[in-house]
Amino acid sequence: MEEVDVEPTTTPIPGIDSNQKHLGFVWGPGDILVYETIYKVSGGSAGGCPFVHEVRKDEDIYSPILRKLFNESHHIFVGLQRIREDLPSKNKKPQFVSISKNYRSVIRACMEELQQVAVSTQDAALATQYGNQVSILLAVELIWNLCEVLFIDAAPAGSLLLHLLDWVRLHKADVDEKAGEVLASESPAEHQAYWDVVISYVLQGRMDEARQVLVKQAALQPAARAMFKLLDNLLKKMPIFNPGETQTLTEFDVKWRHWREEVDRCLQDQSFASNPHLEIICKILVGDEDVLLEHKELLSTWYHFLVTRLLFSHPTVKSTELHYYAQSSMHMFLDTRSVPEPLDSILLAAFEFDIHQVIKDCSIALNNWWFVGHLTDLLDHCKLLQSHNLHFGSNLREFLLLEYASGLFTHHSLWQLAVDYFDHCPEFGRVYLELQIERVPLDTERKALKVIRICEQRQMPEQVRSICKIMAKKALRNNRLGSALSWSIRAKDAAFATLISERYLQEYCAKGTFSDLDLIDNLGPAMLLSDRLTFLGKYREFHRLYGEKRFSEAAKLLLSLMTAKIAPRSFWMTLLTDALPLLEQKEVIFSADQTHELMFCLEELTSWKSVPNPDRPMQDEDIETTKIELLRLALARNLAMAIVKEGTVEV
Amino acid sequence: MEGINAKYVSQKISKTRWRPVSSSSLQQPDIFATGSWDNEDNKISIWSIGENGVSSMDDEFEGDPQLVCEYKHNGDVLDLQFLDQDRIVTASSTGAVIIFRHHHNSQTLSVSKLWERAHHYPCDNAPCTGIVCNSPEIVTVGEDGRIILFRADQEGVLRTIENADSSTIHAVTFLRTTEILTVNSIGQLKLWDFRQQGNEPSQILSLTGDRVPLHCVDRHPNQQHIVATGGQDGMLCIWDVRQGNMPFSLMEAHSAEMWEVHFHPSNPDHLFSCSEDGSLLHWETSSNSDTPSFLQGGRNTSIISRSAIAPAGGNQSLISSWLTGDSSKGRLETTHMLPSQTLSVNSLDVLGQCLSGDLIRRITLLPVLSRMQM
């Protein structure tokens, strides 16, 4: 057995003391059911707990706000699968990046909505729950964004740092908030957070904004004007790589080195010695790591430190070198004693380009598969996961998507979304769908029709049959023979159609009339599904013909029902009795040949019936004998008339 | 397409209806109701797209529907109709028929009448599948094959036709004040006249042999004998109930179940249908040029004048363009109104003023809503 990656967490079940009681459980697709068992070798039943507990792994799926995340991302997911395989990869990259951004904007939208309700809700417990969800989404978006920069966009040196800066700016937006607060105050330059704001801007490489704020201070200190001017100039001149221009990376590098030497010179000259704040800024500009580390509060995270460090020391960093700086930054920033949080190790793994570690750690840290499923799918489309094979299931992408979709399928309403996910899992998706779709609870016919349509579109006749059969059974239980028959015709279920036809025939024998004529009269080719159904339809046709006084056609049909063995033997007596009024008509309807055949049928029936049935009461036996007598008489008379008629030569 | 407005509402919507606007006002419809299905707790909700709804002070773009109020609904909402300006009738999968009242002053909903288990089996509930209102009369149909006639102002049931159908009745519409038309799951249309006492339909129409279930039906607003139906195969059928028992024309439309079909109430040359395959179609028959048209004059004015006159009733001798034959293909135009989608469009409703451009914009909003936005 493999080692576990993390110790599993314990979920206490209210009302059950697991030290004293024993628990049994059953796996479900999404949840598990837990019940108390009585573990005794012998002895009577001690009062056990009468409850079955349902333990859910994933609560988020039931949140109405996160539900939008699932729905909207489903839409994006389907769009991603439609990107054509044969496009040159050069054309695909911008599409993948924009899809990645779409996913992130959905996360952001959910986050904002959650934040709003978290603030407005009165319930403290609910507010914390929303708060937790927000922080999870924040982390998820942070990781996703980094993956987008590093793996999907995979920007070359130069541009890479720009993307990383954007990443840090987006996730450390409180600077703008603070800046707004400072600038709105009466005298911004004297605000206690003033220098924090300036330095934060510099740390994020937002030089123009830093300069704008610095102007306020410069205006207050006319004496130091030259010094402010100098720093302003340095900030202004700081070269920023511009991927749109024709400038090469080497040119940029040379330019940047020049600028840095200039800053260095200013530092050597002690140009800013009289103002400690300006001196700190200047030291930041040369990338003084000690000074940077003094501003941990403002940086707040090691990855901010990393990006700032790169900005001022290695602006042309290549993606392959990132891991080295990332590791050292993390060690420098975090206390040696403190254990890195899961988020830290996930980000570090990303910087190390260990995609599988990122996915694995995320799977462990997050309580549902939404994030890893969608991210892995996107990375797989970018052809970044080819080399890796699992020793179970098919591949990583499919495995995660299947897990996610199975979770969705357990949801009361979201199961419809899961279908599309299964569709895009080439190896096992269909099997999963086949197993799950039959188990969707069906309350109404409309829902059943929707489920059947899903199956039909995917050529799953077994499942269609099974669902139709469920519906047919249900209709039969509710005594809706017509519906039951329609469903079994749709299921092409001959056995069930036979069963229902029997019921109709029994009903006819009991009541003497047919019910559901609208259905039986319009069976059409569906009649051929089962012999008994054919008989039902034909027998009803006989009654219609008889009713319309088309006697000879009716007689022919009646006879053929017996001679062609369509009618079950048990029904022959009824058919022969039906022939009686035809035989008693004034004109001859059955020809001599036909009468012979009828007589033959009657003899066959009586010889077959001659085996005495001990269960039958004598009275029934008597009626039967009388009937046969009557029939024989009628047949003989008809035969005589027919022979006379046929023998008469019309003049 | 322009003017599509989508919103995720965290529930699966099964039906949607505009609140009727009073015929005297020229005001655009701005309130609609939705009913949900397949949720753990189903709801009926009232939405507003006008300014007078909930505060729309922030920069939310115009037309974004705002929730006005909602109310718990027991069971799936299988059909939903406005009885009048402030009463809504719903059909529940529990077999209940419920009248809700929308209080405009307090913007709340309440149950004003409830017929529990109106549709039922001997020992179980039977879903009520369709409703049609002709205030104060309400007719409901269900999976139990019953047709029930209620009056909104009376407690009891006015009339029940037991065993009206051996299979499920999927939809119902009024032909005249005493006549209704039902469609069932074996492809039949049945005409019922409430003046007759028996439990037999006065006429049965069907597509021979096919037995394709029909899911929706709508009557031409001015010519009561023209009826459109949609079925499981996505085919649109136009029937003339006066003549024969065969459809007048059959048109291939959707690739899966057609869930709803509607004539435009004031501009009946336009028809709309939606389907399980995720499409919404706009059908337009342009009247034949050699047909004596009362619409002489400028092109622009024609549309306006037509819709202004049409509600006056079918007193014109004009033959309906729906019955001029489907042989000349050029006359019937269909337009897909939604970008391709995988999920079903469950419901649509048409209500609009005369200008057709505007009309399309208005209509589109609803189906989008009712689709994905689960």
XYZ file of C-alpha atoms in Angstrom, chain A residues 27-447:
421
model
C -19.966 4.395 0.079
C -22.135 6.571 -2.086
C -21.012 8.375 -5.210
C -20.540 11.644 -3.339
C -21.414 11.039 0.264
C -21.127 8.180 2.663
C -23.848 6.855 4.885
C -22.856 6.069 8.427
C -24.874 4.073 10.910
C -24.382 2.656 14.324
C -23.897 -1.056 14.516
C -24.320 -3.356 17.431
C -21.140 -5.256 17.818
C -21.849 -8.075 20.155
C -21.155 -11.722 19.787
C -24.419 -12.579 21.450
C -27.115 -10.961 23.481
C -30.263 -9.059 22.758
C -30.516 -5.803 20.957
C -29.232 -3.004 23.076
C -30.985 0.237 22.261
C -29.117 1.325 19.148
C -29.247 4.714 17.574
C -32.095 4.805 15.070
C -30.409 7.321 12.762
C -28.494 6.939 9.568
C -26.063 9.805 9.127
C -25.143 11.240 5.790
C -21.579 12.502 5.663
C -20.761 14.898 2.879
C -17.280 15.622 1.724
C -18.206 18.695 -0.176
C -20.572 21.282 1.210
C -19.731 23.964 -1.327
C -21.783 22.328 -4.024
C -24.893 23.245 -2.050
C -24.113 26.928 -1.809
C -26.409 28.936 -4.065
C -23.658 31.395 -4.930
C -21.016 28.809 -5.714
C -23.604 27.115 -7.868
C -23.071 29.941 -10.332
C -19.396 29.042 -10.372
C -20.254 25.494 -11.379
C -22.728 26.583 -14.019
C -20.666 29.282 -15.627
C -17.507 27.242 -15.639
C -19.430 24.432 -17.305
C -20.120 26.818 -20.151
C -16.448 27.749 -20.433
C -15.425 24.118 -20.200
C -17.672 23.133 -23.094
C -16.287 26.022 -25.129
C -12.742 24.873 -24.436
C -13.473 21.346 -25.625
C -14.713 22.769 -28.922
C -11.398 24.378 -29.783
C -10.273 22.416 -32.746
C -7.401 20.047 -32.353
C -5.901 20.728 -35.733
C -5.248 24.416 -35.240
C -1.558 25.280 -35.121
C -0.561 25.709 -31.516
C 0.552 29.249 -32.193
C -3.062 30.250 -32.814
C -4.346 28.333 -29.866
C -2.287 29.957 -27.146
C -4.184 33.261 -27.068
C -7.418 31.281 -26.927
C -6.209 29.247 -23.993
C -5.095 32.360 -22.178
C -8.454 33.990 -22.711
C -10.237 30.868 -21.490
C -8.056 30.853 -18.432
C -8.994 34.484 -17.849
C -12.669 33.612 -18.230
C -12.366 30.982 -15.536
C -10.661 33.474 -13.289
C -13.250 36.145 -13.864
C -15.953 33.676 -12.867
C -14.051 32.975 -9.662
C -13.724 36.715 -9.062
C -17.418 37.327 -9.661
C -18.351 34.635 -7.153
C -15.867 36.003 -4.690
C -17.338 39.470 -4.913
C -20.856 38.196 -4.452
C -19.794 36.124 -1.459
C -18.033 39.117 0.016
C -21.193 41.179 -0.329
C -23.405 38.645 1.383
C -20.782 37.997 4.052
C -20.917 41.679 4.952
C -24.674 41.998 4.783
C -25.633 38.828 6.627
C -26.703 39.057 10.262
C -25.877 35.492 11.131
C -22.346 35.327 12.497
C -21.835 31.647 11.714
C -22.989 32.195 8.163
C -20.723 35.206 7.817
C -17.722 33.117 8.848
C -18.712 30.425 6.417
C -18.899 32.951 3.594
C -15.620 34.448 4.788
C -13.947 31.058 4.596
C -15.273 30.477 1.127
C -13.962 33.854 0.040
C -10.501 33.080 1.335
C -10.516 29.718 -0.425
C -11.552 31.348 -3.677
C -8.876 33.991 -3.210
C -6.218 31.340 -2.862
C -7.610 29.404 -5.793
C -7.558 32.454 -8.000
C -4.031 33.283 -6.889
C -2.785 29.834 -7.810
C -4.697 29.793 -11.066
C -3.313 33.159 -12.059
C 0.247 32.050 -11.386
C -0.294 28.869 -13.378
C -1.677 30.974 -16.196
C 1.445 33.154 -16.214
C 3.935 30.344 -15.895
C 2.401 27.444 -17.811
C -0.297 28.642 -20.164
C 1.037 31.980 -21.274
C 4.649 30.869 -20.694
C 5.989 34.318 -21.378
C 9.639 34.688 -22.417
C 12.210 36.467 -20.271
C 11.401 40.133 -19.890
C 7.661 39.767 -20.355
C 7.657 37.136 -17.644
C 8.459 39.642 -14.950
C 5.776 42.005 -16.208
C 3.186 39.261 -15.850
C 4.439 38.393 -12.390
C 4.174 42.032 -11.402
C 0.578 42.125 -12.613
C -0.071 39.004 -10.624
C 1.260 40.535 -7.418
C -0.543 43.830 -8.012
C -3.854 42.072 -8.540
C -3.591 40.140 -5.319
C -2.215 42.890 -3.173
C -4.763 45.521 -4.035
C -4.993 46.976 -0.553
C -2.277 49.472 -1.547
C -4.747 51.372 -3.671
C -7.235 51.379 -0.863
C -4.689 52.800 1.509
C -3.501 55.310 -1.074
C -7.045 56.499 -1.564
C -7.398 56.953 2.160
C -4.139 58.908 2.390
C -4.868 61.138 -0.555
C -8.365 61.869 0.671
C -7.096 63.056 4.042
C -6.585 66.748 4.767
C -2.822 66.765 4.474
C -1.745 63.596 2.751
C 1.965 64.175 3.257
C 1.548 64.077 7.027
C -0.667 61.022 7.096
C 0.929 58.268 9.121
C 0.564 55.754 6.277
C 2.046 58.140 3.723
C 5.465 56.534 3.419
C 3.960 53.051 3.516
C 1.979 53.925 0.452
C 4.973 55.341 -1.421
C 7.145 52.373 -0.589
C 4.389 49.891 -1.413
C 4.038 51.461 -4.834
C 7.785 51.234 -5.381
C 7.825 47.619 -4.203
C 5.195 46.803 -6.801
C 7.086 48.666 -9.495
C 4.336 51.255 -9.892
C 6.742 54.120 -10.335
C 4.360 56.673 -11.826
C 1.947 56.325 -8.952
C 4.789 56.523 -6.455
C 5.982 59.737 -8.085
C 2.536 61.264 -7.954
C 2.326 60.642 -4.248
C 5.898 61.834 -3.706
C 5.056 65.212 -5.227
C 2.892 65.955 -2.198
C 5.870 65.610 0.098
C 8.179 67.541 -2.179
C 5.790 70.469 -2.092
C 6.037 70.525 1.692
C 9.829 70.551 1.728
C 11.039 73.203 -0.713
C 14.515 72.976 0.787
C 14.937 69.374 -0.244
C 13.544 70.007 -3.665
C 16.705 68.980 -5.508
C 16.791 65.696 -3.680
C 13.157 64.924 -4.496
C 13.799 65.922 -8.066
C 16.709 63.506 -8.245
C 14.697 60.579 -6.916
C 11.786 61.466 -9.120
C 14.146 61.393 -12.050
C 15.508 57.993 -11.074
C 12.017 56.572 -10.743
C 10.989 58.068 -14.044
C 13.983 56.750 -15.870
C 13.740 53.190 -14.578
C 13.622 51.089 -17.747
C 10.646 48.804 -18.089
C 10.750 46.097 -20.700
C 8.203 46.624 -23.418
C 7.507 43.477 -25.411
C 5.672 45.461 -28.085
C 8.709 47.429 -29.115
C 11.543 46.320 -31.319
C 13.976 46.591 -28.446
C 15.808 43.314 -27.785
C 16.311 41.834 -24.396
C 20.046 42.580 -24.517
C 19.413 46.207 -25.304
C 17.030 46.401 -22.429
C 19.527 44.724 -20.159
C 22.246 47.240 -21.052
C 19.854 50.107 -20.466
C 18.789 48.693 -17.178
C 22.400 48.219 -16.006
C 23.156 51.826 -16.815
C 20.199 52.971 -14.814
C 21.176 50.797 -11.919
C 24.731 52.130 -11.903
C 23.261 55.585 -11.764
C 21.165 54.700 -8.745
C 24.159 53.052 -7.174
C 26.202 56.213 -7.694
C 23.552 58.286 -5.974
C 23.714 55.924 -3.067
C 27.530 56.150 -2.919
C 27.315 59.950 -3.100
C 25.093 59.944 -0.091
C 22.694 62.062 -2.122
C 19.759 61.003 0.029
C 21.566 60.820 3.353
C 19.527 63.647 4.790
C 16.217 61.950 4.232
C 15.997 58.368 5.531
C 12.784 57.666 3.646
C 14.253 58.618 0.321
C 17.359 56.664 1.100
C 15.290 53.559 1.771
C 13.546 53.970 -1.558
C 16.892 54.336 -3.253
C 18.176 51.190 -1.566
C 15.100 49.350 -2.721
C 15.828 50.469 -6.237
C 19.232 48.800 -6.143
C 17.603 45.690 -4.791
C 19.095 45.733 -1.311
C 17.696 42.532 0.140
C 18.155 43.548 3.764
C 16.141 46.689 3.211
C 13.479 44.699 1.401
C 13.241 42.256 4.269
C 12.802 45.142 6.677
C 9.539 45.823 4.892
C 7.988 42.437 5.395
C 4.826 44.090 6.633
C 4.360 45.883 3.358
C 5.331 42.909 1.248
C 3.220 40.602 3.422
C 4.088 37.477 1.447
C 7.233 35.792 0.283
C 6.115 35.754 -3.309
C 5.683 39.496 -3.284
C 9.220 39.656 -1.951
C 10.324 37.351 -4.733
C 8.798 39.451 -7.481
C 10.134 42.708 -6.013
C 13.542 41.177 -5.677
C 13.488 40.085 -9.290
C 12.265 43.487 -10.391
C 15.256 45.269 -8.927
C 17.923 42.611 -9.309
C 17.054 40.310 -12.202
C 14.455 41.907 -14.479
C 15.366 39.602 -17.340
C 14.819 36.415 -15.359
C 13.973 33.347 -17.402
C 11.306 30.936 -16.357
C 13.875 28.196 -15.909
C 15.734 30.244 -13.331
C 12.658 31.092 -11.298
C 12.792 28.129 -8.983
C 16.178 29.145 -7.629
C 15.007 32.644 -6.674
C 11.696 31.319 -5.410
C 13.274 28.892 -2.996
C 15.776 31.374 -1.626
C 13.130 34.091 -1.330
C 10.872 31.811 0.595
C 13.635 30.823 2.980
C 14.791 34.389 3.444
C 11.278 35.672 4.014
C 9.784 33.009 6.235
C 11.134 32.321 9.664
C 13.187 29.204 9.725
C 11.010 27.872 12.468
C 7.656 28.280 10.841
C 6.317 25.516 8.647
C 5.196 26.727 5.203
C 1.468 26.716 4.711
C -0.072 24.554 1.983
C -0.510 27.643 -0.187
C 3.209 28.416 0.085
C 4.250 24.976 -0.996
C 1.761 24.982 -3.853
C 3.101 28.266 -5.167
C 6.654 27.107 -4.710
C 5.886 23.961 -6.657
C 4.482 26.138 -9.416
C 7.636 28.231 -9.517
C 9.569 24.986 -9.731
C 7.398 24.036 -12.734
C 6.279 20.903 -10.976
C 2.742 20.872 -12.339
C 1.900 17.523 -10.847
C 2.921 18.604 -7.403
C 0.709 21.688 -7.760
C -2.257 19.564 -8.733
C -1.615 17.019 -6.049
C -1.229 19.587 -3.280
C -4.335 21.415 -4.419
C -6.312 18.196 -4.432
C -5.319 17.609 -0.846
C -5.881 21.142 0.365
C -9.226 21.839 -1.323
C -12.439 20.025 -0.534
C -13.760 19.675 -4.033
C -12.489 18.881 -7.474
C -13.714 21.960 -9.246
C -10.378 23.716 -9.272
C -8.022 20.852 -10.032
C -10.423 19.374 -12.565
C -10.740 22.513 -14.638
C -7.112 23.563 -14.306
C -5.824 20.149 -15.252
C -8.138 20.046 -18.225
C -6.854 23.392 -19.436
C -3.229 22.424 -18.904
C -3.864 19.200 -20.731
C -5.234 21.123 -23.689
C -2.022 23.139 -23.629
C -0.191 19.822 -23.966
C 1.580 20.192 -20.664
C 0.629 16.906 -19.073
C 1.516 14.420 -21.760
C 4.352 12.615 -20.095
C 2.545 11.612 -16.980
C 0.664 8.350 -16.651
C -1.318 7.190 -13.720
C -1.155 3.606 -12.639
C -4.932 3.693 -12.236
C -7.745 5.056 -14.372
C -6.769 6.606 -17.648
C -4.896 9.875 -17.337
C -4.768 12.609 -14.756
C -7.127 14.927 -16.601
C -9.764 12.308 -17.052
C -9.412 11.019 -13.527
C -9.973 14.449 -12.008
C -12.819 15.348 -14.332
C -14.552 12.085 -13.549
C -14.265 12.747 -9.846
C -15.626 16.253 -10.260
C -18.483 15.155 -12.502
C -19.423 12.299 -10.192
C -19.699 14.823 -7.402
C -21.968 16.975 -9.547
C -24.092 13.992 -10.407
C -24.995 13.420 -6.783
C -26.460 16.895 -6.645
C -30.183 17.195 -6.903
C -30.098 19.653 -9.801
C -26.568 19.911 -11.103
C -26.494 16.389 -12.529
C -27.319 17.762 -15.973
C -23.996 19.573 -16.081
C -22.055 16.449 -15.266
C -23.211 14.850 -18.498
C -21.077 17.182 -20.592
C -18.048 16.486 -18.448
C -18.498 12.757 -18.885
C -18.803 13.317 -22.620
C -15.326 14.719 -22.716
C -13.686 11.873 -20.857
C -12.890 9.551 -23.739
C -11.964 6.460 -21.817
C -14.265 6.008 -18.859
C -16.739 8.865 -19.239
C -19.304 6.750 -20.976
C -19.200 3.983 -18.416
C -19.625 6.490 -15.624
C -22.517 8.118 -17.404
C -24.177 4.800 -18.090
C -24.012 3.857 -14.450
C -25.134 7.203 -13.118
C -27.858 8.130 -15.559
C -30.027 5.163 -14.713
C -30.038 6.263 -11.115
C -31.429 9.747 -11.594
C -34.655 9.921 -9.590
C -37.586 10.412 -11.938
C -40.577 12.241 -10.489
C -42.207 13.429 -13.662
C -42.418 12.264 -17.230
C -40.812 15.457 -18.380
C -37.694 14.698 -16.400
